[in-house]
């Protein structure tokens, strides 16, 4: 654009358009006047610019239409020109989810074009109307509109093959095909896409090189939508190829919006075929295309997600498949707001359906039933057989989970489930696809198994692999299509065989199931996702262990094989995190500054949370902000987390080899209702079955926690009722001793025990178990490990020798006044000391302390978050550090001591992963870790810590476990209540 435009300038160039959008309307009109741009020509250019930029720059497009409308008031123009304003405005309404307003503006535009006889724009408006009506579920009207557009275009064709109607016919058939997709008429949709391609080829020939940009773009849009039909028709290879071609085109065209939509569809394809890791990665790329760098769950305003609404729904489905239920529920709540406001019944029905599955997984069965009823109403109104079948199948599943087998059977009988997928009539809607039919057969087989009809259950389950294709049942080394469904089939066949007493067949199927599960797990990139993925799959490992142990002639090899499966079932993600830490630091994060800003806000929130106490009635706004900030930080952390490789767990011989002289390992496991234990020495392994049932153990643990909680009523209450409280607590500890230790007595020959707990036992102080006369620590020196594999890994990294240097960190806080004195008294025992007290006890101070000495001692507040355990945190002078931040510590210390409340508490997740502060320090490289399982008493903690360090420094061969035992025995001798000394344990 020239600095001084000539009177002949008649075009709105890009610079002028952008400048106009930043001006008030009156000033914009003056600017147009200076450029001699007035009347119909300027209005048309403004409307066209608004139409083209409606998705990419909706605010600017709206301003251009305001200016065009003002021009039209000043300069009377042809109704056809006004119609172009209406048409562009309708497009903006569609993108904002305002479908009624969009329809009204489009109808106004049509009236104007009919009045002036403009067939070109009238047929184009019918195509826009098709989308609006389809989104509202008004399919018959939408189909009538698009077919009318096709008829108008066909009538206007002439022998000269004008490229414009050919282009319109291409788009019209594509729109018709997309409309058919909404109705699950996928075969018919494919035929329409083929017609669109035929008309597009005729356009290419007629338009030549000038038409190439449109042709390439239209071909990409056809491929993008065609892939949806191919996906639902179970032709995933063709669908993926089409989507990759579309993505390539949109990438070359720098069209991020449509590239994001294509990536959304590709992620959906991966999700349907069980490629969860690929789905997540693709969805993340789609989110960057559609909403920018901010993670999709961190977008604060729901309306800002409008153009990513389908992605949000697919993301929720992915989270559900991976057992990330809070994330799925949050995404679905946003979907409800978007689709209800826009009046989109098809997407709304899918949202209710998916929300019901989340509620079912969370055990909220009444809410799941209500959500399914709402989904059913949506799909019934749309007359959609595919989603009606899916929803009724989910209703049958809810009834099955409730134990109402008759109701579940009735739901299944009403579905008329076919035995296989017969050739489809292209004119009819899709009622079943492979995945849905497999799900129905799986539920039928589960129902028959629950009814004791083993032969019938096996027959139904055995049909499913052929339906899914790709492998025969019991062949674990082949990765099939839809592995998530093959996994469930193998598990079910194993259950049927085991119930029938065929242990060999059960082992074959369950081994195949574990192998498939490991393949799926290995494809997931992040620790949290691998952990959540196993939340509902521990039964597969447990049942395989039982089939191995139930062998009538259990050999040493069989025992070792069972132990190997036990190790596969627990703490694998922690082991993989340890290996990732050993491999070295990651590159600097591009999200570091954003992450730090979020953490600063969370520091204030955590301080308020701690200040008001764990039982404080914090308001809804506080909780909402806390959840939103943590969701944002979690997403940023996930982007920066290292991609984990698959770690092989240790075997029995390796554990035996790493045990020290005079030491045995007690490895507990829970399989079904059975609690069992391996007692492992350097030369011998003994198995103890049926120590108790999980139910009886949980009752004993609940009684222990209840009696422990009574002590927290305060020192005065404890002083008044000391004898009674001691009797009741030791009684609970005695019950646990009888269940877990007494049955093993004949095999316990060593004086040192390495306890490897499982499940709820991770939170039990084994050293405090009471045999009726004394505590277990008075007979044995105890340490713990999350798994045998972690124990072996940590012990291979261990270096010996005395501890010579201490890095001590303590905050100034009136609620823990003895913290700094505790550190000073400990420091006096070391030759070299680095102290970080009061205002020096910062995050930077922690980083310096971590690399400064043999021993790192932290005296501060700990905050365990059972609702979101990765956000468990330690308080410092300038904020908090959570588990993920602790992972990044440059830890040189061999021993880490956390003199903080609940520093050893954790939430046990899938794969027996314990999530809490201790996990952070183990992953950072701690060889030994001293932590507490519950709230510590400030004064007694200081005394116990001093005794611990005196014992540690006095020994020529220092052992943290031996030193802690010495300090705790001194506390017992002084008559201290176990509440004060028992929370501490040694890990490593």
Coordinates of N, CA and C in Angstrom, one line a residue, residues 876-955:
X876 N 8.5 -24.4 52.4 CA 9.8 -23.7 52.5 C 9.5 -22.2 52.8
X877 N 10.6 -21.4 53.0 CA 10.4 -20.0 53.4 C 9.7 -19.2 52.3
X878 N 9.9 -19.6 51.1 CA 9.3 -18.9 49.9 C 8.3 -19.7 49.1
X879 N 7.8 -20.7 49.7 CA 6.8 -21.5 48.9 C 6.8 -22.9 49.3
X880 N 6.3 -23.7 48.3 CA 6.2 -25.2 48.6 C 6.9 -25.9 47.4
X881 N 7.3 -27.1 47.7 CA 7.9 -28.0 46.6 C 7.0 -29.2 46.6
X882 N 6.5 -29.6 45.5 CA 5.7 -30.8 45.4 C 6.5 -32.0 44.8
X883 N 5.8 -33.1 44.7 CA 6.5 -34.4 44.3 C 7.3 -34.2 43.0
X884 N 6.7 -33.6 42.0 CA 7.3 -33.5 40.7 C 8.5 -32.5 40.7
X885 N 8.4 -31.5 41.5 CA 9.6 -30.6 41.7 C 10.7 -31.4 42.4
X886 N 10.4 -32.2 43.4 CA 11.4 -32.9 44.1 C 12.2 -33.9 43.2
X887 N 11.5 -34.4 42.2 CA 12.1 -35.3 41.2 C 13.4 -34.6 40.6
X888 N 13.3 -33.3 40.5 CA 14.4 -32.6 39.8 C 15.5 -32.2 40.7
X889 N 15.4 -32.5 42.0 CA 16.5 -32.1 42.9 C 17.9 -32.7 42.4
X890 N 18.9 -31.9 42.5 CA 20.3 -32.5 42.2 C 20.8 -33.2 43.4
X891 N 20.2 -34.3 43.8 CA 20.5 -34.9 45.1 C 21.8 -35.7 45.1
X892 N 22.7 -35.3 45.9 CA 24.0 -36.0 46.1 C 23.9 -36.7 47.5
X893 N 23.0 -36.4 48.4 CA 23.0 -37.0 49.7 C 22.6 -38.5 49.6
X894 N 23.3 -39.3 50.4 CA 23.0 -40.7 50.4 C 21.8 -41.0 51.3
X895 N 21.6 -40.1 52.3 CA 20.5 -40.3 53.3 C 19.7 -39.0 53.3
X896 N 18.4 -39.1 53.2 CA 17.5 -38.0 53.3 C 16.5 -38.3 54.5
X897 N 16.4 -37.3 55.4 CA 15.6 -37.4 56.6 C 14.5 -36.3 56.5
X898 N 13.2 -36.7 56.4 CA 12.1 -35.8 56.3 C 11.4 -35.7 57.7
X899 N 11.8 -34.7 58.5 CA 11.2 -34.5 59.8 C 10.0 -33.6 59.5
X900 N 9.0 -34.2 58.9 CA 7.8 -33.4 58.6 C 6.6 -34.3 58.6
X901 N 5.4 -33.7 58.9 CA 4.2 -34.5 59.0 C 3.9 -35.2 57.7
X902 N 3.5 -36.5 57.8 CA 3.0 -37.3 56.7 C 4.0 -37.4 55.5
X903 N 5.3 -37.3 55.8 CA 6.2 -37.3 54.7 C 6.3 -38.7 54.0
X904 N 5.9 -39.7 54.8 CA 5.9 -41.1 54.2 C 4.5 -41.5 53.8
X905 N 3.5 -40.7 54.0 CA 2.1 -41.0 53.6 C 2.0 -41.1 52.1
X906 N 1.1 -41.9 51.6 CA 1.0 -41.9 50.1 C -0.4 -42.5 49.8
X907 N -0.8 -42.2 48.5 CA -2.0 -42.8 48.0 C -1.5 -44.0 47.1
X908 N -2.1 -45.1 47.3 CA -1.8 -46.3 46.5 C -2.6 -46.4 45.3
X909 N -2.0 -46.2 44.1 CA -2.7 -46.2 42.8 C -2.4 -47.5 42.0
X910 N -2.9 -47.6 40.8 CA -2.7 -48.7 40.0 C -1.3 -49.2 39.9
X911 N -1.1 -50.5 39.8 CA 0.3 -51.0 39.8 C 1.0 -50.9 41.1
X912 N 0.2 -50.8 42.2 CA 0.8 -50.7 43.5 C 1.8 -49.5 43.6
X913 N 1.5 -48.4 43.0 CA 2.3 -47.2 43.0 C 1.9 -46.4 44.2
X914 N 2.8 -46.1 45.1 CA 2.5 -45.2 46.2 C 3.0 -43.8 45.9
X915 N 2.0 -42.9 45.8 CA 2.3 -41.5 45.4 C 2.3 -40.6 46.7
X916 N 3.4 -40.0 46.9 CA 3.6 -39.1 48.0 C 5.0 -38.5 48.0
X917 N 5.3 -37.8 49.1 CA 6.6 -37.1 49.1 C 7.8 -38.1 49.1
X918 N 7.7 -39.2 49.7 CA 8.8 -40.2 49.7 C 9.1 -40.6 48.3
X919 N 8.1 -40.7 47.4 CA 8.4 -41.1 46.0 C 9.3 -40.1 45.3
X920 N 9.0 -38.8 45.6 CA 9.9 -37.7 45.0 C 11.3 -37.9 45.3
X921 N 11.7 -38.2 46.6 CA 13.1 -38.3 47.0 C 13.7 -39.6 46.5
X922 N 12.9 -40.7 46.5 CA 13.5 -41.9 46.0 C 13.8 -41.7 44.5
X923 N 12.9 -41.1 43.8 CA 13.2 -40.9 42.3 C 14.3 -39.9 42.1
X924 N 14.5 -39.0 43.0 CA 15.6 -38.0 42.9 C 17.0 -38.7 43.2
X925 N 16.9 -39.9 43.8 CA 18.2 -40.6 44.0 C 18.6 -41.0 45.4
X926 N 17.6 -40.8 46.4 CA 18.0 -41.1 47.8 C 18.2 -42.6 47.9
X927 N 19.3 -42.9 48.6 CA 19.6 -44.4 48.8 C 18.9 -44.8 50.1
X928 N 18.8 -44.0 51.1 CA 18.0 -44.2 52.3 C 17.1 -43.0 52.5
X929 N 16.0 -43.3 53.1 CA 15.0 -42.2 53.3 C 14.3 -42.5 54.7
X930 N 14.3 -41.5 55.6 CA 13.6 -41.6 56.8 C 12.4 -40.7 56.7
X931 N 11.2 -41.3 56.9 CA 9.9 -40.5 56.7 C 9.0 -40.8 57.8
X932 N 7.9 -40.1 57.9 CA 6.8 -40.3 58.9 C 5.5 -40.6 58.2
X933 N 4.8 -41.5 58.8 CA 3.5 -42.0 58.2 C 2.3 -41.1 58.6
X934 N 2.5 -40.3 59.6 CA 1.4 -39.5 60.1 C 1.9 -38.2 60.7
X935 N 1.1 -37.4 61.2 CA 1.5 -36.1 61.8 C 2.5 -36.3 63.0
X936 N 3.6 -35.5 63.0 CA 4.6 -35.7 64.1 C 4.4 -34.6 65.1
X937 N 4.8 -35.0 66.3 CA 4.8 -34.1 67.4 C 6.1 -33.3 67.5
X938 N 6.1 -32.0 67.5 CA 7.3 -31.2 67.3 C 8.4 -31.5 68.3
X939 N 8.0 -31.5 69.6 CA 9.1 -31.7 70.6 C 9.6 -33.1 70.6
X940 N 8.7 -34.1 70.6 CA 9.1 -35.5 70.6 C 9.9 -35.9 69.3
X941 N 9.6 -35.2 68.2 CA 10.3 -35.5 67.0 C 11.8 -35.0 67.1
X942 N 12.0 -33.9 67.7 CA 13.3 -33.3 67.9 C 14.2 -34.3 68.7
X943 N 13.6 -34.8 69.8 CA 14.4 -35.7 70.7 C 14.7 -37.0 70.0
X944 N 13.7 -37.6 69.3 CA 13.9 -38.8 68.6 C 15.0 -38.7 67.5
X945 N 14.9 -37.5 66.8 CA 15.9 -37.3 65.7 C 17.3 -37.2 66.2
X946 N 17.4 -36.5 67.4 CA 18.8 -36.4 68.0 C 19.3 -37.8 68.3
X947 N 18.5 -38.6 68.9 CA 18.9 -40.0 69.3 C 19.2 -40.8 68.1
X948 N 18.5 -40.6 67.0 CA 18.7 -41.3 65.7 C 20.1 -41.0 65.2
X949 N 20.4 -39.7 65.2 CA 21.7 -39.2 64.6 C 22.9 -39.6 65.5
X950 N 22.7 -39.6 66.8 CA 23.8 -40.0 67.7 C 24.1 -41.5 67.4
X951 N 23.1 -42.3 67.3 CA 23.3 -43.8 67.0 C 24.0 -43.9 65.6
X952 N 23.5 -43.1 64.7 CA 24.0 -43.2 63.3 C 25.5 -42.9 63.3
X953 N 25.9 -41.8 63.9 CA 27.3 -41.3 63.9 C 28.2 -42.2 64.8
X954 N 27.7 -42.9 65.7 CA 28.5 -43.7 66.6 C 28.9 -45.0 66.0
X955 N 28.2 -45.4 65.0 CA 28.5 -46.8 64.4 C 29.6 -46.7 63.4

